[in-house]
Coordinates of C-alpha atoms and ligand atoms in Angstrom, one line a residue:
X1 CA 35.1 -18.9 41.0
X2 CA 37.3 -16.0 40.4
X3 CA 40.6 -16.8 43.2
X4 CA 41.2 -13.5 44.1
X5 CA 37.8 -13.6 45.4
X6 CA 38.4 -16.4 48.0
X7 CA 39.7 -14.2 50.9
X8 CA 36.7 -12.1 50.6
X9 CA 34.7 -11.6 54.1
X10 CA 31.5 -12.0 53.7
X11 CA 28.7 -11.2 57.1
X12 CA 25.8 -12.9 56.9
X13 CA 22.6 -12.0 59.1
X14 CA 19.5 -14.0 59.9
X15 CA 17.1 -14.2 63.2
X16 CA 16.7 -17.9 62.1
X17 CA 19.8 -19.6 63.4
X18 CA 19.9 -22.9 60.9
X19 CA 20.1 -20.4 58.0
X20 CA 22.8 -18.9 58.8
X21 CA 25.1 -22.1 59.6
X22 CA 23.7 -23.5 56.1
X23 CA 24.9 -20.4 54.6
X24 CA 28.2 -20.3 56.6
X25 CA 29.1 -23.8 55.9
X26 CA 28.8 -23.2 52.1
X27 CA 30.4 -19.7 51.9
X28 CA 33.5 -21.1 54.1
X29 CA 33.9 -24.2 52.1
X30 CA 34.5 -22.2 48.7
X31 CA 37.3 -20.3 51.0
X32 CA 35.6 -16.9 51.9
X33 CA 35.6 -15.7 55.5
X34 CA 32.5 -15.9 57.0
X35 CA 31.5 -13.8 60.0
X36 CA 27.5 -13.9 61.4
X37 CA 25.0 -12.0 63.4
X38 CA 21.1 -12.9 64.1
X39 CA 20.6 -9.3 64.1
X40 CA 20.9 -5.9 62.5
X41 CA 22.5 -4.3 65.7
X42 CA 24.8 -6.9 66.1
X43 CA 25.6 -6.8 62.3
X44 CA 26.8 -3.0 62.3
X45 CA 28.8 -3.4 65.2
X46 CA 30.5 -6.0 63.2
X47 CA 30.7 -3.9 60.6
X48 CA 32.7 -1.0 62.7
X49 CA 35.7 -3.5 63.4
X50 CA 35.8 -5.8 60.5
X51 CA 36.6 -5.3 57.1
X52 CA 33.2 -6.6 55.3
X53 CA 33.3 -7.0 51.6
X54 CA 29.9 -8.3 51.3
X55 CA 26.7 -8.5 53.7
X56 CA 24.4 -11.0 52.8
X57 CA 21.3 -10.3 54.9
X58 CA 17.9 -11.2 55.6
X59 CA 15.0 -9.1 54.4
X60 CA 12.4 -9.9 57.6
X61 CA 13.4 -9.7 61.0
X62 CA 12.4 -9.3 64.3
X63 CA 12.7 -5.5 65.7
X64 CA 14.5 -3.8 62.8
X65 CA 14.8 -5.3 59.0
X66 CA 17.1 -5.7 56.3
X67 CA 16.1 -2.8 55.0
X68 CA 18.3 -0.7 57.4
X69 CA 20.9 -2.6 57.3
X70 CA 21.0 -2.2 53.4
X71 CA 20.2 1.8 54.1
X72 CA 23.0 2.0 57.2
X73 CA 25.9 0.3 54.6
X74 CA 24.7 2.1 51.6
X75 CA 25.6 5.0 53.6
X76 CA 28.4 4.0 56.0
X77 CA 30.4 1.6 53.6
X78 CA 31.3 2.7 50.4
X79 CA 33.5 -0.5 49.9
X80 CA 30.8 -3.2 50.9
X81 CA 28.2 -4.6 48.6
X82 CA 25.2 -6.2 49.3
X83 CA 22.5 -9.6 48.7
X84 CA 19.0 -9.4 50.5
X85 CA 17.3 -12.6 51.2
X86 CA 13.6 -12.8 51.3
X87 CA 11.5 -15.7 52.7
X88 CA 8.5 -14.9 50.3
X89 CA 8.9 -13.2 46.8
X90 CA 7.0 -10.2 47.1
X91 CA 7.1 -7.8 44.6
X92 CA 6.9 -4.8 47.1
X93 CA 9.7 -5.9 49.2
X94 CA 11.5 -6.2 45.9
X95 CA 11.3 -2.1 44.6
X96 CA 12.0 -1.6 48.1
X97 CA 14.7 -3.2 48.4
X98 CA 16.0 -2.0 44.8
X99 CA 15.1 1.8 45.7
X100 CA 17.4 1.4 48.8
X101 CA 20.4 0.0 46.8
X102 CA 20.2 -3.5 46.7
X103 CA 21.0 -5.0 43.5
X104 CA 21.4 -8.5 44.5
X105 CA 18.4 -10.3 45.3
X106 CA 17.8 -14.2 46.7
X107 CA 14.5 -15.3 47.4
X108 CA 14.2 -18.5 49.5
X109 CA 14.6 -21.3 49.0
X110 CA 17.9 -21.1 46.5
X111 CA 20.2 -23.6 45.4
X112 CA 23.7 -23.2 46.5
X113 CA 24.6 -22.2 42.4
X114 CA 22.4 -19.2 42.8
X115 CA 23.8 -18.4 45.8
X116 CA 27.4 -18.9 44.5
X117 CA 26.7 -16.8 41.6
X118 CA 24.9 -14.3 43.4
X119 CA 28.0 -13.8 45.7
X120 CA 30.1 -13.9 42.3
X121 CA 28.3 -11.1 40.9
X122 CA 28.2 -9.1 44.0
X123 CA 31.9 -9.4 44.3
X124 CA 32.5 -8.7 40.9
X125 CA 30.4 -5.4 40.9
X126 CA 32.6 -4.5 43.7
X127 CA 36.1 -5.1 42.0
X128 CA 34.6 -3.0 39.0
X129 CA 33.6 -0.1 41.7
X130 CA 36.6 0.2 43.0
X131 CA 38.3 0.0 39.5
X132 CA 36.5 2.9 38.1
X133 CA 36.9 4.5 41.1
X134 CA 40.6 4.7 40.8
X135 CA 40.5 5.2 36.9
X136 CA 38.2 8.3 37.6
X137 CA 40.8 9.5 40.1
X138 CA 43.4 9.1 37.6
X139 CA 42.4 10.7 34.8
X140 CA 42.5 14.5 35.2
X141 CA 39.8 15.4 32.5
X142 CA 37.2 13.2 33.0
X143 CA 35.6 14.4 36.3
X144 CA 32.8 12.1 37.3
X145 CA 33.2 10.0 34.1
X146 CA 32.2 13.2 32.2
X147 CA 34.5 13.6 29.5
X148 CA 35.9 16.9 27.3
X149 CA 37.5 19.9 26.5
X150 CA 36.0 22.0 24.7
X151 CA 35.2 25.2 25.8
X152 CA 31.8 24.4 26.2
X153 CA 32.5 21.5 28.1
X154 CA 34.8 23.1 30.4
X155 CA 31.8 26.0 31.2
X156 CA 29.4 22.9 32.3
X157 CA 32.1 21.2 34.8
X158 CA 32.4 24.8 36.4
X159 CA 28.6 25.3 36.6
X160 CA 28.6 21.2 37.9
X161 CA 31.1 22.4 41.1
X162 CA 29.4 25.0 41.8
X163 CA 25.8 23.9 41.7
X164 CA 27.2 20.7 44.1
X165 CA 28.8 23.2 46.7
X166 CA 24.7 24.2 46.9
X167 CA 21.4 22.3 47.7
X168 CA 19.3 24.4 45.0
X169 CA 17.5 23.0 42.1
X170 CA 18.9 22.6 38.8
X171 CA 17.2 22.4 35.6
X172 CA 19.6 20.6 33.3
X173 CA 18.4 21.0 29.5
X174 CA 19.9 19.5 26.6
X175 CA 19.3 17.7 23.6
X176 CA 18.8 13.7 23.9
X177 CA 21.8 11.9 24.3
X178 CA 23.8 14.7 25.4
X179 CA 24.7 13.7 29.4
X180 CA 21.7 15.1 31.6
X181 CA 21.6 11.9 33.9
X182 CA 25.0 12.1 33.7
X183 CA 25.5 15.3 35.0
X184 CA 22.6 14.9 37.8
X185 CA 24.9 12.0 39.3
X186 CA 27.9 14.2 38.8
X187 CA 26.0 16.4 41.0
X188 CA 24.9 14.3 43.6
X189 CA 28.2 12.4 43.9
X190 CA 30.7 16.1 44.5
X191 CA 28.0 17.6 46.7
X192 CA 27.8 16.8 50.5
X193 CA 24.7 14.7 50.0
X194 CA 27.0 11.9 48.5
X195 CA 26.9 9.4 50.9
X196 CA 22.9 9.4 50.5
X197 CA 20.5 8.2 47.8
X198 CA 20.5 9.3 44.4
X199 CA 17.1 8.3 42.9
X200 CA 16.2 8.9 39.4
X201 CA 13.1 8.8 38.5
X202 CA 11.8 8.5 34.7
X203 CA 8.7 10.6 34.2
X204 CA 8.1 9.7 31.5
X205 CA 7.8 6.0 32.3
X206 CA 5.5 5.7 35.0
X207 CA 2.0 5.8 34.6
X208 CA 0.3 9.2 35.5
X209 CA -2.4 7.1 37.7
X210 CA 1.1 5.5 39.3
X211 CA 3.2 8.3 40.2
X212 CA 2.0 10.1 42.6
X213 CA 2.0 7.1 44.8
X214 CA 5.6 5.8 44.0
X215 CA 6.9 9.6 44.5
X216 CA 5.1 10.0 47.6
X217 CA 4.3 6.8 49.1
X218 CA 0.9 6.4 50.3
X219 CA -0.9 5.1 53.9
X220 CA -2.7 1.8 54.5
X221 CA -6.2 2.0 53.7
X222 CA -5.8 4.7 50.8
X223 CA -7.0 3.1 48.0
X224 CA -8.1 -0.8 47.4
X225 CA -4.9 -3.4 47.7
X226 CA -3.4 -0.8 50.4
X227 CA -3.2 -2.8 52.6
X228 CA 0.3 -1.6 54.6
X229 CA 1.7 2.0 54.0
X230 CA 4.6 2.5 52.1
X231 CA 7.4 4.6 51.1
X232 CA 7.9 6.6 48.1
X233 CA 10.7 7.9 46.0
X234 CA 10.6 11.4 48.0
X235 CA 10.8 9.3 51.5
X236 CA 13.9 6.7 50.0
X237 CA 16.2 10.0 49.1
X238 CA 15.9 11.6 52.3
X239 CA 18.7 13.1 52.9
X240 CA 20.4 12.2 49.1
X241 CA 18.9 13.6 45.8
X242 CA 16.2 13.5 43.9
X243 CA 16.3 13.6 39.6
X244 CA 13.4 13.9 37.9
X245 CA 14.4 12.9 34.3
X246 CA 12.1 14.4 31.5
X247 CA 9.8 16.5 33.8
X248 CA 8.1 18.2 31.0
X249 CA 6.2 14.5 30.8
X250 CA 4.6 14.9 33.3
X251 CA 0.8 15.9 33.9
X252 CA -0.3 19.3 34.7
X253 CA -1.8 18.0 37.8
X254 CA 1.1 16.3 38.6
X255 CA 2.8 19.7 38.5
X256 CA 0.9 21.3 41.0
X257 CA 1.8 18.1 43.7
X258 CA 5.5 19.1 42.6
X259 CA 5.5 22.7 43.1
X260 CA 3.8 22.3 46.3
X261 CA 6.7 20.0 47.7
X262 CA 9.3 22.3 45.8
X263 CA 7.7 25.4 48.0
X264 CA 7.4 23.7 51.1
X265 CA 9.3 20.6 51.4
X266 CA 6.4 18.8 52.3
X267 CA 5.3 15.8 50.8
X268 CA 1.9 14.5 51.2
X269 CA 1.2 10.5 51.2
X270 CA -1.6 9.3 49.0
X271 CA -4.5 8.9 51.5
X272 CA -3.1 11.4 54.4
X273 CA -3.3 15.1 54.6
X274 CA -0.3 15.4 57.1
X275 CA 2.3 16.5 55.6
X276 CA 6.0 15.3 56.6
X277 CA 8.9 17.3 56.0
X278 CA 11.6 15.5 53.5
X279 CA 15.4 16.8 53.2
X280 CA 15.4 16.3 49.2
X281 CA 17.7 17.7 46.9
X282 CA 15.6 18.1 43.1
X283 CA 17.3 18.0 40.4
X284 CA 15.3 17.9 37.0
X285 CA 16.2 17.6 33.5
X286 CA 14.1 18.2 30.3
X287 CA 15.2 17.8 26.0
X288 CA 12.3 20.3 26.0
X289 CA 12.2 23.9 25.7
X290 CA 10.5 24.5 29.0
X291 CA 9.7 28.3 28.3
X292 CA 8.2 26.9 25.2
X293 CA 5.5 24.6 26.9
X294 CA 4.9 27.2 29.5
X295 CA 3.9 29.6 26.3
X296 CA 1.8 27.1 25.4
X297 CA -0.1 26.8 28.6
X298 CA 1.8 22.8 29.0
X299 CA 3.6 23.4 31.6
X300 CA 3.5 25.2 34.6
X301 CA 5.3 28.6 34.7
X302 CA 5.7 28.8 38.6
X303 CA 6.9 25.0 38.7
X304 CA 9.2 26.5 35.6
X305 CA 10.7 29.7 37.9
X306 CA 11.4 26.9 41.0
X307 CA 13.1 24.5 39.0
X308 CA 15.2 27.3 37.2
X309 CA 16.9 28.3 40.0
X310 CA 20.5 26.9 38.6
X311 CA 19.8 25.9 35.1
X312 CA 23.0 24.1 33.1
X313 CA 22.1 23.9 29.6
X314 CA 24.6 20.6 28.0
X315 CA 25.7 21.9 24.2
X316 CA 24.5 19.1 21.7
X317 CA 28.0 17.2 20.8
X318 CA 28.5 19.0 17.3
X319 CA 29.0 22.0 18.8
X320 CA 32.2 20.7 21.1
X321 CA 34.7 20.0 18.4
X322 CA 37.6 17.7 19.4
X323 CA 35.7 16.2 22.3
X324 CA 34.3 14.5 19.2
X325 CA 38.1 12.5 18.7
X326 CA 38.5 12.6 22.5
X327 CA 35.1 10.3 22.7
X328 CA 35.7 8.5 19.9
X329 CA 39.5 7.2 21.4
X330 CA 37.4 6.5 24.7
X331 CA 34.6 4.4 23.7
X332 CA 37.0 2.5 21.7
X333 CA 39.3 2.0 24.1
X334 CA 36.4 1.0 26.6
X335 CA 34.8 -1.9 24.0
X336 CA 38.0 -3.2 23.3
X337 CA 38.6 -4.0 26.5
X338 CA 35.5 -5.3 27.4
X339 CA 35.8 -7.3 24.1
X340 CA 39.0 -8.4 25.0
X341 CA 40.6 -6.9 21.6
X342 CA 43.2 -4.6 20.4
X343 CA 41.7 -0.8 20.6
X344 CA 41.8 -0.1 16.7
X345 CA 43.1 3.1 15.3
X346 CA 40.8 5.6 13.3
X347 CA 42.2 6.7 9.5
X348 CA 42.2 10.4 9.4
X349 CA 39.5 10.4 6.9
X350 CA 37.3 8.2 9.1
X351 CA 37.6 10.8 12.0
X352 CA 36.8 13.8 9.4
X353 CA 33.4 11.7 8.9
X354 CA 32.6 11.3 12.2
X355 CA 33.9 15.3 13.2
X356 CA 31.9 16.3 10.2
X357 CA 28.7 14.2 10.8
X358 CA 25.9 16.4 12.6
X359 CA 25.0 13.6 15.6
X360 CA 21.5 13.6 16.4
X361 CA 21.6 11.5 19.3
X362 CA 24.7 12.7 20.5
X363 CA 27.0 11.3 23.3
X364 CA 24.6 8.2 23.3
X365 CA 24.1 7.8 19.0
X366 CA 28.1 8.2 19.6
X367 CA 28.6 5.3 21.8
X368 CA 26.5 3.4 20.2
X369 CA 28.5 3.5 16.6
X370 CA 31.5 2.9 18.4
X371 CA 30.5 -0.1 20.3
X372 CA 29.2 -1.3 16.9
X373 CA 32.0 -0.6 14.8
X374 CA 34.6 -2.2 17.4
X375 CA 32.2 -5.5 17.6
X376 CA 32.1 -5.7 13.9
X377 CA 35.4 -4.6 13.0
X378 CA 38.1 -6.8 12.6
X379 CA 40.9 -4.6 11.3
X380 CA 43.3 -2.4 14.0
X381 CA 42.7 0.5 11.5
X382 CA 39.2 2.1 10.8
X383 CA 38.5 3.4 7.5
X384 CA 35.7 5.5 5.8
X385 CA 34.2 2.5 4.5
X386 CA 33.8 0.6 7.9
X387 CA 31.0 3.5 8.9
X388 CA 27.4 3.7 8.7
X389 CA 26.7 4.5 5.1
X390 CA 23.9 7.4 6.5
X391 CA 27.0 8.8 8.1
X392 CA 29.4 8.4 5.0
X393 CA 27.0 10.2 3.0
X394 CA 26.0 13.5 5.0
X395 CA 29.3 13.6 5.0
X396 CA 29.2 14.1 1.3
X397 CA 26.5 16.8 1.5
X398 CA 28.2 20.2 0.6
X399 CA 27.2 23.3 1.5
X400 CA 27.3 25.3 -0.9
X401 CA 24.9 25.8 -4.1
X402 CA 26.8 24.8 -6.7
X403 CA 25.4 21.3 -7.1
X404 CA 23.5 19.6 -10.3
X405 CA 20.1 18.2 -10.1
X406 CA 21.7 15.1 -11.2
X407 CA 24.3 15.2 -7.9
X408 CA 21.5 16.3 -6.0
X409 CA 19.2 13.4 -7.4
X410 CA 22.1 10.9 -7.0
X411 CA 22.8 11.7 -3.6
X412 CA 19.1 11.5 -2.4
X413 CA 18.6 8.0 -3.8
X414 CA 22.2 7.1 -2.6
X415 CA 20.8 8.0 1.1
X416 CA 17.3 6.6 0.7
X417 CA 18.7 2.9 -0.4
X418 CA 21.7 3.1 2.6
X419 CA 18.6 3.6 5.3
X420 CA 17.1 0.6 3.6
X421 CA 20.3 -1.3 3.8
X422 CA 20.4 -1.6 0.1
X423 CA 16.7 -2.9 -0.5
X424 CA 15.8 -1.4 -3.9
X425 CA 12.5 -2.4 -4.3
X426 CA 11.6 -0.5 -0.7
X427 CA 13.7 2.3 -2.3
X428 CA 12.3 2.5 -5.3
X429 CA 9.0 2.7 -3.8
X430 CA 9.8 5.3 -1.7
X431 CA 11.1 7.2 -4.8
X432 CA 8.4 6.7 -6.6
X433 CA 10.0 5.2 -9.4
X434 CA 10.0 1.2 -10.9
X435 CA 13.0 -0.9 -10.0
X436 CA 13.5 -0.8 -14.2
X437 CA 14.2 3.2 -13.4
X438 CA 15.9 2.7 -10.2
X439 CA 18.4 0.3 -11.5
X440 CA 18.9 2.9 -14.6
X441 CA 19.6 5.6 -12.2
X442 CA 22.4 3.8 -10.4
X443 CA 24.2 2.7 -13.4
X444 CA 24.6 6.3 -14.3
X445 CA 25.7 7.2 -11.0
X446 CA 28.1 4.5 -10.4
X447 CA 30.1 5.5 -14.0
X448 CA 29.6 8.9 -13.2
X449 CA 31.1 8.9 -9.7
X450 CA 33.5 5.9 -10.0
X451 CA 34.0 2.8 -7.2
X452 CA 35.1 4.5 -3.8
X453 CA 38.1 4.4 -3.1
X454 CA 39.1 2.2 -0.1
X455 CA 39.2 5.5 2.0
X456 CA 38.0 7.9 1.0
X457 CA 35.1 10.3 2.0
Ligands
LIG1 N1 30.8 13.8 28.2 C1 30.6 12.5 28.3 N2 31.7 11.6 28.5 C2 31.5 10.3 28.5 N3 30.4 9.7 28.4 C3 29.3 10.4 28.2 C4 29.4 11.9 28.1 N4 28.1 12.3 28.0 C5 27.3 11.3 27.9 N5 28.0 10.1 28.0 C6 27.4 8.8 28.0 O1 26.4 8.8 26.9 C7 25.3 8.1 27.3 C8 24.1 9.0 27.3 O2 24.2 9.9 28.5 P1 22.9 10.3 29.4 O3 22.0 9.1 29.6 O4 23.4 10.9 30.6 O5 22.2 11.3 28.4 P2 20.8 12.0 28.5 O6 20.9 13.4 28.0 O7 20.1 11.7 29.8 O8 20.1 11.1 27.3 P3 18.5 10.9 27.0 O9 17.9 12.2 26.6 O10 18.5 9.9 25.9 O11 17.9 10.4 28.3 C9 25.6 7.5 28.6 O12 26.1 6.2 28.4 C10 26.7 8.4 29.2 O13 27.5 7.6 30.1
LIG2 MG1 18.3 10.6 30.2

């Protein structure tokens, strides 16, 4: 155990008196300082005097539960983290306990290792909070973790203040990879609703038959296996924001629950027809043309109109020049440390590639090659040849029409054995050629074009 973690408080609350002493008897003999309450009451009044860095609480209790305890910190105590104990693994208690903001979980009974390293991890997530919390206050260009420059860029963190000085909906649009969840939290975190939930929700991802209950909760005795009401998504945000990620997935029935919440702020449980009002922020976010679908009779244009009330459309990255370098630097700089290595440099070839390369998955495809390149890479300077070979070679493409059929030809195959990762008789296949041919073919090419040179494009 990490030492600066030793004078950590920790608050630990259970109705059942012999688990907390266990608890406190362990926690105060690896040197934290313990503090207790048999109650949720008694636990936030604590809480209003004492410093807590972590509250490790009790899911079912007498008169009020864990649950509001998590919700009441969540909301209360940006600096506190918390582990929910359960007596019986359920699955239910478990999304609940998740959608409130609990991210530690121990269910009974646990050995004091997993409760060590349960505390271990809860503490760590906490140091790492407050790190990037400081970091993000530091650096003047990155608001919200967002980074760039470009004039693009800059356009989007305007429209970003401005749509969080408001509680309309926002349809963020944009190509994969480009930031959308990103931009929703940004939203949610500068507007007033920050101290509440922000629950994103994957469209998507959920089963059509599924959603409608885990967005609106539903009431005991709605369907078979109802058997006590519970929550949904549109009940746990109350108050915070709502993201719908992807919401052209989702069913044209679905849509018509959506709008009718969107119109009225009134969401409907599966198996009631009382509605209950819900303070919900919506934001949504599609890699869809929306007016598209709605030509097409896929989606529904008045759902369309209410979403577009502010709409942020996030450029793809190859239209944001430098931010390009900018990202590059930063993802490099944020593996290395993770990776405990030196943050390599880039060549100025190497950065041509990757300005010049068209990025199809964006931010995301961009992270992802950087990660790659600084857990592969063991040299403190990055050269052409260290990159994907797809990327080295769209960066050959010219664009003008003044190419051979042979360059064109030599180029083609080049590409189609680099996806392969060299395989020629997949390539040759592909080609429609014999591996006699194929072979041929590269022979040429190689005298023709010569060996690369170390660096070069
Ligand atoms: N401008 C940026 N600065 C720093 N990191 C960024 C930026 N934009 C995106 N990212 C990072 O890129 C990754 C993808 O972002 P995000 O998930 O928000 O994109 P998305 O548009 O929702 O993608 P998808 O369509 O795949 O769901 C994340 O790890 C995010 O933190
Ligand atoms: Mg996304």
């Amino acid at each position: 155990m990490a030492a600066t973690n030793k004078k950590k408080s920790i608050l630990v609350v259970d109705d059942v008196p012999n688990t907390v002493e266990v608890l406190q008897r362990n926690l105060t003999s690896q040197g934290y300082t313990v503090y207790t309450a048999f109650a949720v009451a008694e636990a936030i009044d604590i809480t209003k005097t004492t410093p807590i860095d972590l509250v490790i609480t009790d899911l079912k209790m007498p008169r009020v539960s864990g649950l509001d305890l998590v919700r009441h910190v969540r909301e209360n105590l940006k600096d506190t983290e918390v582990i929910m104990i359960t007596g019986y693994p359920s699955v239910q208690g478990a999304v609940e306990a998740v959608k409130t903001g609990v991210e530690e979980y121990l269910a009974k009974p646990f050995t004091d290792e997993e409760l060590f390293s349960a505390v271990d991890r809860a503490l760590e997530k906490l140091r790492t909070r407050q790190i990037n919390h400081t970091a993000m206050l530091q650096t003047p260009h990155t608001p919200y973790g967002f980074l760039g420059e470009s004039e693009p860029m800059l356009k989007v963190f305007k429209a970003i203040s401005k749509a969080a000085s408001t509680s309309a909906t926002v349809l963020i649009s944009g190509e994969s990879g480009t930031g959308k969840e990103l931009l929703a939290r940004a939203i949610h975190y500068s507007s007033r609703r920050s101290s509440a939930s922000f629950v994103p929700i994957n469209c998507g991802g959920i089963p059509e038959g599924l959603l409608e209950s885990e967005l609106f909760g539903y009431v005991k005795g709605a369907f078979t296996g109802a058997i006590e009401s519970r929550a949904g998504f549109f009940q746990t945000a109350d108050g915070g924001t709502i993201f719908l990620d992807e919401i052209s997935e989702t069913s044209l029935n679905m849509q018509v629950k959506l709008l009718r919440v969107l119109q009225d702020r009134d969401v409907y449980m599966v198996g009631s027809n009382r509605p209950r009002k819900v303070d919900v922020r919506i934001l949504a976010s599609t890699n869809k043309n929306l007016p598209g679908l709605v030509k097409n009779g896929l989606f529904r244009e008045d759902l369309y109109f209410r979403l577009n009330v502010i709409s942020i459309e996030l450029p793809p990255l190859r239209q944001r020049g430098d931010d390009i370098v900018l990202l590059v630097h930063h993802f490099a700089r944020k593996f290395s440390e993770e990776q405990n290595k030196t943050t390599p440099r880039f060549s100025d070839n190497a950065l041509k590639v990757l300005t010049d390369y068209h990025w199809p998955g964006n931010v995301r495809e961009l992270e992802n090659v950087i990660h790659r390149l600084v857990v592969m890479t063991e040299c403190d300077c990055i050269k052409v040849p260290d990159l994907p070979s797809l990327m080295r070679f769209s960066a050959l493409r010219e664009p003008d029409l003044t190419r051979t059929l042979a360059q064109v030809e030599a180029e083609y195959i080049r590409n189609v054995l680099a996806s392969l990762d060299g395989n020629k008789t997949k390539a040759a296949r592909i080609l429609g050629i014999d591996r006699k041919t194929l072979r041929e073919k590269l022979s040429k090419i190689d005298t023709s074009l010569g060996s690369p040179e170390p660096d070069s494009i």
